[in-house]
mmCIF file of C-alpha atoms and ligand atoms in Angstrom:
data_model
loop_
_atom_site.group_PDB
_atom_site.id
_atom_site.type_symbol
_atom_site.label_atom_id
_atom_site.label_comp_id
_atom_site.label_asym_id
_atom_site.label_seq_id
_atom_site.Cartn_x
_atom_site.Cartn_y
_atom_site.Cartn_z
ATOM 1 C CA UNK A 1 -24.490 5.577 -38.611
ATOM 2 C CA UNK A 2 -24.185 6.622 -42.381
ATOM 3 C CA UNK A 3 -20.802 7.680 -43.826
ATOM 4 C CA UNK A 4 -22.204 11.341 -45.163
ATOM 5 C CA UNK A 5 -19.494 11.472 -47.116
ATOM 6 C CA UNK A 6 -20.421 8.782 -49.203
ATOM 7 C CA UNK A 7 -23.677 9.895 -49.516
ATOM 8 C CA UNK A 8 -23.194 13.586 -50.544
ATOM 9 C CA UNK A 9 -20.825 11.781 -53.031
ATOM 10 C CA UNK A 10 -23.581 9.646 -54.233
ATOM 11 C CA UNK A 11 -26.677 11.978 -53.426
ATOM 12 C CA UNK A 12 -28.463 8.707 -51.530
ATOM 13 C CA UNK A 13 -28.147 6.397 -49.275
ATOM 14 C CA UNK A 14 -26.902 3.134 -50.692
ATOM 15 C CA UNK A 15 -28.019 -0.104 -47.850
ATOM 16 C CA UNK A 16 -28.792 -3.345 -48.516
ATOM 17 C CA UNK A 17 -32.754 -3.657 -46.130
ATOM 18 C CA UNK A 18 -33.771 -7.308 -45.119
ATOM 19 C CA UNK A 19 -36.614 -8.430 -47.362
ATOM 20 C CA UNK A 20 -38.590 -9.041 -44.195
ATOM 21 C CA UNK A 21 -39.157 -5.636 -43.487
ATOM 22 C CA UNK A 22 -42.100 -3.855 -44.402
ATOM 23 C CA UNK A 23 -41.029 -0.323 -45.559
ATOM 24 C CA UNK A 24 -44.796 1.364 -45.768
ATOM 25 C CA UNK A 25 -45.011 0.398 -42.180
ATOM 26 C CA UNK A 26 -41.496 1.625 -41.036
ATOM 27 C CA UNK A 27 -42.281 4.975 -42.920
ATOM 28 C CA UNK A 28 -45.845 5.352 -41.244
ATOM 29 C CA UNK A 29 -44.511 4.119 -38.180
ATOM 30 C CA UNK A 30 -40.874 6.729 -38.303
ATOM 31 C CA UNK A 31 -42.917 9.633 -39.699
ATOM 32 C CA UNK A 32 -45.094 9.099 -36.272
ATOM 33 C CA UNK A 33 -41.801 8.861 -34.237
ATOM 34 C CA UNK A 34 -39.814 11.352 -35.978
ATOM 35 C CA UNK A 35 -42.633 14.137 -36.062
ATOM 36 C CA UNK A 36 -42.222 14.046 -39.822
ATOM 37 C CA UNK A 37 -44.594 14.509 -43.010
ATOM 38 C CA UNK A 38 -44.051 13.350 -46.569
ATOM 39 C CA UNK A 39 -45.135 15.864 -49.797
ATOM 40 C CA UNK A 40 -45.199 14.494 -52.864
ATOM 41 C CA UNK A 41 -45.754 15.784 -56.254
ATOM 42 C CA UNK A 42 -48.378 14.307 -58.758
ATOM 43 C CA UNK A 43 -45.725 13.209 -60.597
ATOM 44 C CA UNK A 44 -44.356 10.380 -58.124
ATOM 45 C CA UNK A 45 -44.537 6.681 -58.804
ATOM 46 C CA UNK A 46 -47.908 5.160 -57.098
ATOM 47 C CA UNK A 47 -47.029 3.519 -54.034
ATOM 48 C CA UNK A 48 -45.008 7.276 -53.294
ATOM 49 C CA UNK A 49 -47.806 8.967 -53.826
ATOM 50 C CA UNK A 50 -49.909 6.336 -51.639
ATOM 51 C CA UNK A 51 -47.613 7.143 -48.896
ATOM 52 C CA UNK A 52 -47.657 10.585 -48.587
ATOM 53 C CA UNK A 53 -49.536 12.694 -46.334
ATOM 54 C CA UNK A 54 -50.263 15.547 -49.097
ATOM 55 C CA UNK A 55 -49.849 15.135 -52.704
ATOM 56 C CA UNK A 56 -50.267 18.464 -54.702
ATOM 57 C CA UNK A 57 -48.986 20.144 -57.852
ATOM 58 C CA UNK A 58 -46.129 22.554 -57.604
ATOM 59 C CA UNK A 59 -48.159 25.347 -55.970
ATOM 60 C CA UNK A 60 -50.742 23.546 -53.685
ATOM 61 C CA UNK A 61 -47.008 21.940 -52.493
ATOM 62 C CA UNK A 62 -45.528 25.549 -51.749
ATOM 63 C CA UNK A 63 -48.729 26.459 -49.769
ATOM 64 C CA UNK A 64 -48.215 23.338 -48.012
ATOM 65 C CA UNK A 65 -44.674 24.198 -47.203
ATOM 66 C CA UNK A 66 -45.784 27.964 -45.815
ATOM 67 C CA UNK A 67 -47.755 26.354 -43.413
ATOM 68 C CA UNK A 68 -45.899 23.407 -42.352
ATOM 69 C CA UNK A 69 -46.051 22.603 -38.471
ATOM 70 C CA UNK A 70 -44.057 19.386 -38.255
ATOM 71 C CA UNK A 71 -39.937 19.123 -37.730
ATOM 72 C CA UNK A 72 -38.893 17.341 -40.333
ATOM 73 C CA UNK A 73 -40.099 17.243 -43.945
ATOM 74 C CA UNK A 74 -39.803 14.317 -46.498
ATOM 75 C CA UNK A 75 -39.878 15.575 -49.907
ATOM 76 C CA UNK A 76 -41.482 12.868 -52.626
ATOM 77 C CA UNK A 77 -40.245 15.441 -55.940
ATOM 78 C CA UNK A 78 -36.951 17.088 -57.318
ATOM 79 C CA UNK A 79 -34.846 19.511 -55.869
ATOM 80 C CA UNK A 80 -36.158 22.578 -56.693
ATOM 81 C CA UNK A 81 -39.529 21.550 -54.926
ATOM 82 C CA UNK A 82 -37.452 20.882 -51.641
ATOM 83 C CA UNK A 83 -35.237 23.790 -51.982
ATOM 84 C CA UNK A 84 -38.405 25.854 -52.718
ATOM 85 C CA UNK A 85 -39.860 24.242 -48.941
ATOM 86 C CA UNK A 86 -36.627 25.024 -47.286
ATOM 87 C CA UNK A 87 -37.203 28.738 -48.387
ATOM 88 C CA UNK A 88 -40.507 28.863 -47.067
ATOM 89 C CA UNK A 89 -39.815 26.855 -43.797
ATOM 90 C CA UNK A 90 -36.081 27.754 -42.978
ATOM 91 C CA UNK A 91 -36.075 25.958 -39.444
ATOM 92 C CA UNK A 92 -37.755 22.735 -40.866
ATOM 93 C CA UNK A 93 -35.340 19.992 -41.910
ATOM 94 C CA UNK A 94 -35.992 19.045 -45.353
ATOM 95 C CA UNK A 95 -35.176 16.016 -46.515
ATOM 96 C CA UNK A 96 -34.623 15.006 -50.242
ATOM 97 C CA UNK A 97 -34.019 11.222 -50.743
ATOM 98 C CA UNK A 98 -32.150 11.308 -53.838
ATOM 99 C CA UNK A 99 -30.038 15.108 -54.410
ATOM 100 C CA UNK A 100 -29.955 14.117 -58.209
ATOM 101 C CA UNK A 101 -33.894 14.417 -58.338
ATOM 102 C CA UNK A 102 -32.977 17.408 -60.601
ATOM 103 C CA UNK A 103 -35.157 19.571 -63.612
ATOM 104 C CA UNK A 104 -34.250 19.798 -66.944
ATOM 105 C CA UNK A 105 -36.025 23.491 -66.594
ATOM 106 C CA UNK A 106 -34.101 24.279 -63.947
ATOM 107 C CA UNK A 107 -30.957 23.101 -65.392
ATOM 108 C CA UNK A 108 -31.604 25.199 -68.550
ATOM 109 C CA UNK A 109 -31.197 28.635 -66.762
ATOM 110 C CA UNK A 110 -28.221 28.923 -64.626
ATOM 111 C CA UNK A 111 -27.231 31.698 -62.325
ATOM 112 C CA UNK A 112 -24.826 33.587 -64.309
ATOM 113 C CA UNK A 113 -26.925 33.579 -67.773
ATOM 114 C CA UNK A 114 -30.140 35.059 -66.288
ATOM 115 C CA UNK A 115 -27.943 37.488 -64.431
ATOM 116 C CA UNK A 116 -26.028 38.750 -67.437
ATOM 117 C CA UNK A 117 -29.248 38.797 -69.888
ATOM 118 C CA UNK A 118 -30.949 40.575 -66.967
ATOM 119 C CA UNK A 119 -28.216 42.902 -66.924
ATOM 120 C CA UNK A 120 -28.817 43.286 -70.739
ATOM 121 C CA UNK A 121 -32.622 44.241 -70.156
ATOM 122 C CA UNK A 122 -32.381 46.345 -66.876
ATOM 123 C CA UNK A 123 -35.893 47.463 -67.208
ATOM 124 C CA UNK A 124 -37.247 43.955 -67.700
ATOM 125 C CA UNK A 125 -39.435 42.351 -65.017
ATOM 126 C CA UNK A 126 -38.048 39.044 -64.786
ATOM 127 C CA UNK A 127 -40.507 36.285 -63.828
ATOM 128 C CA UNK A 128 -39.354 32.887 -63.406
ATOM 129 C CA UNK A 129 -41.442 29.618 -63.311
ATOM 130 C CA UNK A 130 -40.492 28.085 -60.103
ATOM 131 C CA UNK A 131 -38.591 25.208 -61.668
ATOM 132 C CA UNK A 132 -35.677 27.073 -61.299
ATOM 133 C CA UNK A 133 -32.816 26.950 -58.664
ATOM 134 C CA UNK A 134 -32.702 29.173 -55.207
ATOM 135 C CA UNK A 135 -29.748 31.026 -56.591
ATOM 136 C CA UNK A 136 -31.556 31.926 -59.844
ATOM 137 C CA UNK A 137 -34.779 32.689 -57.513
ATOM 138 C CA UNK A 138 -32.558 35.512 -55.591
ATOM 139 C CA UNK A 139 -32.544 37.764 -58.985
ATOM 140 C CA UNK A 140 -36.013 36.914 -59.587
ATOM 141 C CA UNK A 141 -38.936 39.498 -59.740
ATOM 142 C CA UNK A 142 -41.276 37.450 -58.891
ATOM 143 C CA UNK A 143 -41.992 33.292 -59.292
ATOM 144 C CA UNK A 144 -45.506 31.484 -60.874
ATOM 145 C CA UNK A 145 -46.393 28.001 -61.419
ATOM 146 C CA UNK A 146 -48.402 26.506 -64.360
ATOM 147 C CA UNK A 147 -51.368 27.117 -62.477
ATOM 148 C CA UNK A 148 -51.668 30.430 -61.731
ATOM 149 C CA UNK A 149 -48.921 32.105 -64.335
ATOM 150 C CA UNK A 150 -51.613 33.835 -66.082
ATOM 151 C CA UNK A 151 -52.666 35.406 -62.863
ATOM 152 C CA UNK A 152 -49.071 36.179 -62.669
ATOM 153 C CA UNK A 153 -48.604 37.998 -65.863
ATOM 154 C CA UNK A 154 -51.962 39.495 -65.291
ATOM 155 C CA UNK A 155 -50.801 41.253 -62.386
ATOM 156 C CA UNK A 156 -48.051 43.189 -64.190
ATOM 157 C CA UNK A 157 -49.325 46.047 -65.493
ATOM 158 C CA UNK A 158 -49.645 45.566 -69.548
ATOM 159 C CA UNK A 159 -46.698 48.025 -70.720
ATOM 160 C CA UNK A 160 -44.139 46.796 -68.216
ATOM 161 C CA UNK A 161 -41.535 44.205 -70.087
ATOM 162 C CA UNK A 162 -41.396 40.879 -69.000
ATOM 163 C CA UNK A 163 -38.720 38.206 -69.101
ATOM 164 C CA UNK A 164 -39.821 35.122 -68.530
ATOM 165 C CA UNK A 165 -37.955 31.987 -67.492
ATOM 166 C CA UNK A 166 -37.023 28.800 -68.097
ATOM 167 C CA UNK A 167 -39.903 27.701 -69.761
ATOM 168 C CA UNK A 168 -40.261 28.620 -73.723
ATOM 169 C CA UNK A 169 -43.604 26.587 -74.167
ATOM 170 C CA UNK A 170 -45.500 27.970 -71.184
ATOM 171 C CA UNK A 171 -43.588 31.541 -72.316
ATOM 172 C CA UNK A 172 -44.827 31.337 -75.544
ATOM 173 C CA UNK A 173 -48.465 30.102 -74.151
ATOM 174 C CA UNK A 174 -49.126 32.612 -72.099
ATOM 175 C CA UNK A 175 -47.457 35.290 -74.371
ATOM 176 C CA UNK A 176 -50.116 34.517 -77.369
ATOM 177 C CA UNK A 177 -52.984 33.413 -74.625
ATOM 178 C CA UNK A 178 -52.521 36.764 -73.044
ATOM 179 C CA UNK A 179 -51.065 38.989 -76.192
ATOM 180 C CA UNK A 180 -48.422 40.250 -73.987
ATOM 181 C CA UNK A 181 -45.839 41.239 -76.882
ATOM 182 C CA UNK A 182 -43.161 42.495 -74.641
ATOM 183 C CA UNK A 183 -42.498 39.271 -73.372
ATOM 184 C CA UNK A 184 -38.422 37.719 -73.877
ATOM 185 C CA UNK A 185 -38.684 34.242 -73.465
ATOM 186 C CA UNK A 186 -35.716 32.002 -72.416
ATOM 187 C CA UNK A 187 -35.109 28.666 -74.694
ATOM 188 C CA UNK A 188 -35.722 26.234 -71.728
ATOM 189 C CA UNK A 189 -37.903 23.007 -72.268
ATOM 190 C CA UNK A 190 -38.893 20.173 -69.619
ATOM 191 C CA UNK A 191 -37.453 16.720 -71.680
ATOM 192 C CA UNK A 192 -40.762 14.795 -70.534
ATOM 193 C CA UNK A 193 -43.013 17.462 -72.170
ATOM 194 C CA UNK A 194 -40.836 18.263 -75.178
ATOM 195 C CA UNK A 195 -41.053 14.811 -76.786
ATOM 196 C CA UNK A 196 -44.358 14.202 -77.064
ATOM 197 C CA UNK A 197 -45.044 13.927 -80.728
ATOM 198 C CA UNK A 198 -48.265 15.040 -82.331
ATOM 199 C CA UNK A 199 -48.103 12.501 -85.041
ATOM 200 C CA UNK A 200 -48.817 9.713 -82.749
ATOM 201 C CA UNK A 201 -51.138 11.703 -80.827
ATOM 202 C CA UNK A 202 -53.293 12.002 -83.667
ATOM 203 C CA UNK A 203 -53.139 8.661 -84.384
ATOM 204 C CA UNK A 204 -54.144 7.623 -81.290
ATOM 205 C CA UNK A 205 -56.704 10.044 -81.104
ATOM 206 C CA UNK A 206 -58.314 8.522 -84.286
ATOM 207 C CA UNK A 207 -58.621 5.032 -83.148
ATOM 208 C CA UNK A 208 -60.261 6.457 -79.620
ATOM 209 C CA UNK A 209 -62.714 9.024 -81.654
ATOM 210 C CA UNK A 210 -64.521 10.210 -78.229
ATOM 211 C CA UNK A 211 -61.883 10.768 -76.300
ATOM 212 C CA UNK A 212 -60.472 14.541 -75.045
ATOM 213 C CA UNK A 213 -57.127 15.370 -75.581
ATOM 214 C CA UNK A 214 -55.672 17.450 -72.292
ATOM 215 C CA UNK A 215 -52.223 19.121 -72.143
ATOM 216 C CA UNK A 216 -49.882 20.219 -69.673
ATOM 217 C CA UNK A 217 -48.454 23.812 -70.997
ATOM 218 C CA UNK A 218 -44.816 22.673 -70.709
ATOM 219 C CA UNK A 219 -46.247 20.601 -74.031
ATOM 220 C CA UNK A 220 -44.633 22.401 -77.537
ATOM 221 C CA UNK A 221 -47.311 24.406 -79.473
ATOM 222 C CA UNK A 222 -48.442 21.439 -81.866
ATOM 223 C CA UNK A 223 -49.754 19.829 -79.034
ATOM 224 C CA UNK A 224 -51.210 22.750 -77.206
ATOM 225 C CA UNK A 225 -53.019 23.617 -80.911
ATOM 226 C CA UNK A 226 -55.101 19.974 -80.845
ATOM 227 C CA UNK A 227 -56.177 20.014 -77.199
ATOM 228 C CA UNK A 228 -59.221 19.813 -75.831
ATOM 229 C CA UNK A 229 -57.928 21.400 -72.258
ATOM 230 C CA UNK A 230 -54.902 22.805 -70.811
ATOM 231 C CA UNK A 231 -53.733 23.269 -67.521
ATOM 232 C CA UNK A 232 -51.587 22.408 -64.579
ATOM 233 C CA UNK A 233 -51.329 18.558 -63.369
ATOM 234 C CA UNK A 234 -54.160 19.708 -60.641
ATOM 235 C CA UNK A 235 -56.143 21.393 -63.066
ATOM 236 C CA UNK A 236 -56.317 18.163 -65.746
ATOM 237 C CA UNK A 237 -56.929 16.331 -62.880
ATOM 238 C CA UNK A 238 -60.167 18.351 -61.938
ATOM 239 C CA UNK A 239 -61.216 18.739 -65.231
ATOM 240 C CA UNK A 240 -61.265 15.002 -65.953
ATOM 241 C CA UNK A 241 -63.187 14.310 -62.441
ATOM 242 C CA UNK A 242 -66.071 17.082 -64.053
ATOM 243 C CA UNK A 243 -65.735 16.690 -67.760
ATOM 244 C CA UNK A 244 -68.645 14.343 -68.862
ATOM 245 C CA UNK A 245 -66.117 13.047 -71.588
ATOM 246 C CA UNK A 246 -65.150 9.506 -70.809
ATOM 247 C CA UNK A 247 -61.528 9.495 -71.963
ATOM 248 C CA UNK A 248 -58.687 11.045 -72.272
ATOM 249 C CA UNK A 249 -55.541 11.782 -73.831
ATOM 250 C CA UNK A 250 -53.001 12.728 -71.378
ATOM 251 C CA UNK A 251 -50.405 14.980 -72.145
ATOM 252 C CA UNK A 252 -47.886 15.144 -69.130
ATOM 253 C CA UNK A 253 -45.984 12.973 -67.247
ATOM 254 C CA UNK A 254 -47.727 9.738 -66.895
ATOM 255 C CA UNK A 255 -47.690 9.682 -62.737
ATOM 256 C CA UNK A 256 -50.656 12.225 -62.579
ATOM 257 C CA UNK A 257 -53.047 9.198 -64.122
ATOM 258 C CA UNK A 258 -53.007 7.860 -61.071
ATOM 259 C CA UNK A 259 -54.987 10.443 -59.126
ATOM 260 C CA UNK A 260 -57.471 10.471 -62.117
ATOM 261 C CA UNK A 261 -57.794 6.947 -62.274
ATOM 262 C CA UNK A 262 -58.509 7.111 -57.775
ATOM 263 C CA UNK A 263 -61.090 10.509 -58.559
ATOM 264 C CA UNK A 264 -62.595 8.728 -61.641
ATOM 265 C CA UNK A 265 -61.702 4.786 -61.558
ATOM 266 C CA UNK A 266 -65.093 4.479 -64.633
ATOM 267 C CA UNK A 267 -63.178 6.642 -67.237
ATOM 268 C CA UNK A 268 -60.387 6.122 -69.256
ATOM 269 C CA UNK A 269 -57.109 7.285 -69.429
ATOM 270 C CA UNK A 270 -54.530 6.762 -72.492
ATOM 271 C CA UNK A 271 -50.852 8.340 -71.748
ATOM 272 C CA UNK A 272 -50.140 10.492 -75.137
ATOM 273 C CA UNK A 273 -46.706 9.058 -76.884
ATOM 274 C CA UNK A 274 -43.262 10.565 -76.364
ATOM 275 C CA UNK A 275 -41.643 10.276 -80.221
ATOM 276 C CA UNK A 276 -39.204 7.971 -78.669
ATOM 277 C CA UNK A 277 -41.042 4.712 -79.439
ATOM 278 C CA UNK A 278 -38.369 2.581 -77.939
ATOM 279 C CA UNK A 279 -39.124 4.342 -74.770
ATOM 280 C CA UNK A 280 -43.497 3.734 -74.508
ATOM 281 C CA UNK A 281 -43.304 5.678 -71.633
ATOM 282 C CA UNK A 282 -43.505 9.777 -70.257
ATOM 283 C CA UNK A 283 -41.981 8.978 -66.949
ATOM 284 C CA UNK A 284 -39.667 12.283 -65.628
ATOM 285 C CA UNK A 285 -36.473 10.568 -64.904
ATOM 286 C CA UNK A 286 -35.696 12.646 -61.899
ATOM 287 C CA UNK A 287 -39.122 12.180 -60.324
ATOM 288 C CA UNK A 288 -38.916 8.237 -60.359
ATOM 289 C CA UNK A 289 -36.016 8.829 -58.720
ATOM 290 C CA UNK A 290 -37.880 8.730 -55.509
ATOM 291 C CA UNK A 291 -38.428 4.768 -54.845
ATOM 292 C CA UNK A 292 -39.958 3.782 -51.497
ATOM 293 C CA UNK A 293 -36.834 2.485 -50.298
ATOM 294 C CA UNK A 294 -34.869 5.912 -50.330
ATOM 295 C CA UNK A 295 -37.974 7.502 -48.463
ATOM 296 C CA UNK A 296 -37.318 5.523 -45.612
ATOM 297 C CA UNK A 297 -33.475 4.908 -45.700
ATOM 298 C CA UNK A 298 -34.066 8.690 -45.571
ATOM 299 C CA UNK A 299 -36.202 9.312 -43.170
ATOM 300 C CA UNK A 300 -34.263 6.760 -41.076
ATOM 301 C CA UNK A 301 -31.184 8.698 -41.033
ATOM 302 C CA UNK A 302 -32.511 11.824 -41.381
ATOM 303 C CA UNK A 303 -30.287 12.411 -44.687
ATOM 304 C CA UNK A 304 -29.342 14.034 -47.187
ATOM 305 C CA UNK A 305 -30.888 17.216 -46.036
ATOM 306 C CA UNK A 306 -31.348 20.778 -48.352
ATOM 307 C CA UNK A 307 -29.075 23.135 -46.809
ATOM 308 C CA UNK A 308 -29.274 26.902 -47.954
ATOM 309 C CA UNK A 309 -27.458 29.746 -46.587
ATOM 310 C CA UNK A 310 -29.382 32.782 -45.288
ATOM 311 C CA UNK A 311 -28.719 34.970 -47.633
ATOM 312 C CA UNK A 312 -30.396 32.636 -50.839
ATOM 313 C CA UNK A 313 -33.315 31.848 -48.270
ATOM 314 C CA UNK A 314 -33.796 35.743 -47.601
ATOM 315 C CA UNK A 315 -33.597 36.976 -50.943
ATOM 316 C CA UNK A 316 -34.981 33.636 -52.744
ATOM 317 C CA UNK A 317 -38.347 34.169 -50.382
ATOM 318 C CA UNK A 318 -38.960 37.477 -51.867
ATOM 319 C CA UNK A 319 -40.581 36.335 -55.361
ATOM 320 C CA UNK A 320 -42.350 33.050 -54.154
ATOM 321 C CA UNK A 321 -43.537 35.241 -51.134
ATOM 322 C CA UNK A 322 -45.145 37.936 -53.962
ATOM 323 C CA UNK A 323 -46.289 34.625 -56.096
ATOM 324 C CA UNK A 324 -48.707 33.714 -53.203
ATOM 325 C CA UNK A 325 -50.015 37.060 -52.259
ATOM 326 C CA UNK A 326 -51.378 37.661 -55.891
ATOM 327 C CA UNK A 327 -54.878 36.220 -55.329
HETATM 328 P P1 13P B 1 -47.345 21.664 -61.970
HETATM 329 O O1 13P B 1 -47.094 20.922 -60.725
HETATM 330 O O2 13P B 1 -47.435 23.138 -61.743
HETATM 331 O O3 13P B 1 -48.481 21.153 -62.766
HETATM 332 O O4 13P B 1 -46.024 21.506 -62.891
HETATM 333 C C1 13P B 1 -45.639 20.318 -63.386
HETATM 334 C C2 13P B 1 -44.184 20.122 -63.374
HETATM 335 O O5 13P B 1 -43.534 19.995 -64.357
HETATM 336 C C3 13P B 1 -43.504 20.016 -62.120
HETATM 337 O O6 13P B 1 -42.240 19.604 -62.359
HETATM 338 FE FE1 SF4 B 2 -38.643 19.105 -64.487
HETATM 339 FE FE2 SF4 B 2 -40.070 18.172 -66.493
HETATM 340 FE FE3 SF4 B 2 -39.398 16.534 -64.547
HETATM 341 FE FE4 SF4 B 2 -41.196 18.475 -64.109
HETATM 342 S S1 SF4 B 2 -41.423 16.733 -65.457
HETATM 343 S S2 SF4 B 2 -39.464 17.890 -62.821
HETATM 344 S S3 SF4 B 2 -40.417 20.079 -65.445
HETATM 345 S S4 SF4 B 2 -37.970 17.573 -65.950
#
């Protein structure tokens, strides 16, 4: 038995695990047991992603989540990811294995601000990028994801006003990409894709002439301005598997190389620099937060779980639910 207490203090569990034991086997062998599945984003550290039984980007993981047939759910990510799977499958339970797997997006647009700035711009359609909260998703028009936002703005008609949230680079990319000028962006930034710094990128891009420089758009314009290709983690990751180019520059967070490297193990990939140079790395602090040993501790005790009330899962379902039905 776990003391809950001390977990929901903590946000994990906390137990010492005999070095003898072999934690991919327990978790293959519980998730068989428990009738339970693992999602992971692209983002997770190797051996996660290894483990899981579906590893997507943020909107191949909520079309996962609409269709999910098993009881309990392990979620590899951050919190809005399993919130966003307890919204679409209410009477799964949904595990998280660390609570403080948070989002610097989602932490840069709270519940009250978007409500009062809404309130500000009553005819504004507000669209937010699903790294948000539930509570901010109940006041939300309608959600997108970095792969199919343009479809998203797309689908509002051209005149309507838009505010879009929490994301300022991806705002400002799709305002100019798609020269919609009523558009009110919200300052938000992910830390991972804000610190990249084109300086370095240049440089390394010099002393590896042939190789393609591909951005997530979560990257600050300077970057976007000297890539080759943009797109979501699963759209990088396809173009690199077709491009004949063979290297890259990758702008996101460095746990998507490893899917490139399994599609495309002949070609090369080069993580671009954060500014930080004490740091050599573009790991997303609240991803990594997800280490092998919390899955299973986890999925052991079946803890800590996302709980939601009704009333966020009703109204929070509304704008993911019109995300997936725009084709
Ligand atoms: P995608 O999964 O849509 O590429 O977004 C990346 C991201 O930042 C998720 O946190
Ligand atoms: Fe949030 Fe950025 Fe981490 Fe994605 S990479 S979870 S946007 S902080």
């Amino acid at each position: 038995m776990i003391d809950k207490y001390t977990v929901d203090k903590l946000g994990y569990i906390d137990e010492d695990i005999d070095s003898s034991v072999n934690l991919v086997e327990e978790i293959k062998l519980l998730k068989k047991q428990k009738d339970a599945v693992i999602l992971a984003h692209y983002y997770q550290n190797p051996e996660v992603q290894d483990i899981a039984d579906f590893v997507g980007d943020s909107l191949a993981l909520s079309v996962k989540a609409k269709n999910l047939k098993s009881k309990i759910v392990v979620f590899a990510g951050v919190k809005f990811m399993a919130e966003t799977t307890k919204i679409l499958a209410p009477s799964t339970k949904v595990i998280l294995p660390d609570l403080n797997a948070g989002c610097s997006l989602a932490d840069s647009c709270d519940y009250e601000s978007l409500k009062n700035y809404k309130d500000i711009h009553p005819n504004h359609k507000v669209v937010t990028y699903i790294n948000t909260t539930a509570a901010v998703k109940t006041i939300s028009d309608i959600c997108c994801t970095s792969s199919n936002a343009e479809r998203i703005i797309n689908s509002i008609p051209k005149n309507e006003p838009i505010i879009f949230a929490p994301d300022r680079n991806l705002g400002n990319y799709l305002k100019n990409k798609l020269q919609k000028e009523n558009m009110l962006i919200w300052d938000g930034f992910c830390h991972v894709h804000q610190r990249f710094s084109l300086e370095k990128l240049l440089e390394i891009k010099k002393s590896n002439p042939g190789s393609l420089i591909i951005s997530h758009p979560e990257c600050p314009k300077p970057i976007i301005l000297v890539s080759d290709y943009i797109g979501s983690t699963s759209q990088m990751i396809e173009y690199t598997k077709q491009s004949k180019s063979k290297s890259f520059i990758v702008a996101t967070e460095y746990g998507v190389i490893h899917e490139m490297k399994k599609l495309s193990p002949e070609k090369n990939f080069i993580p671009a620099p954060p500014e930080d140079s004490t740091c050599g790395c573009n790991d997303c602090s609240y991803m990594k937060m997800i280490t092998l040993k919390k899955l299973y501790l986890s999925l052991l005790h079946e803890y800590p779980i996302i709980e939601l009330d009704k009333e966020t899962i009703d109204k929070a379902l509304i704008p993911i639910e019109r995300m997936l039905a725009v084709k």
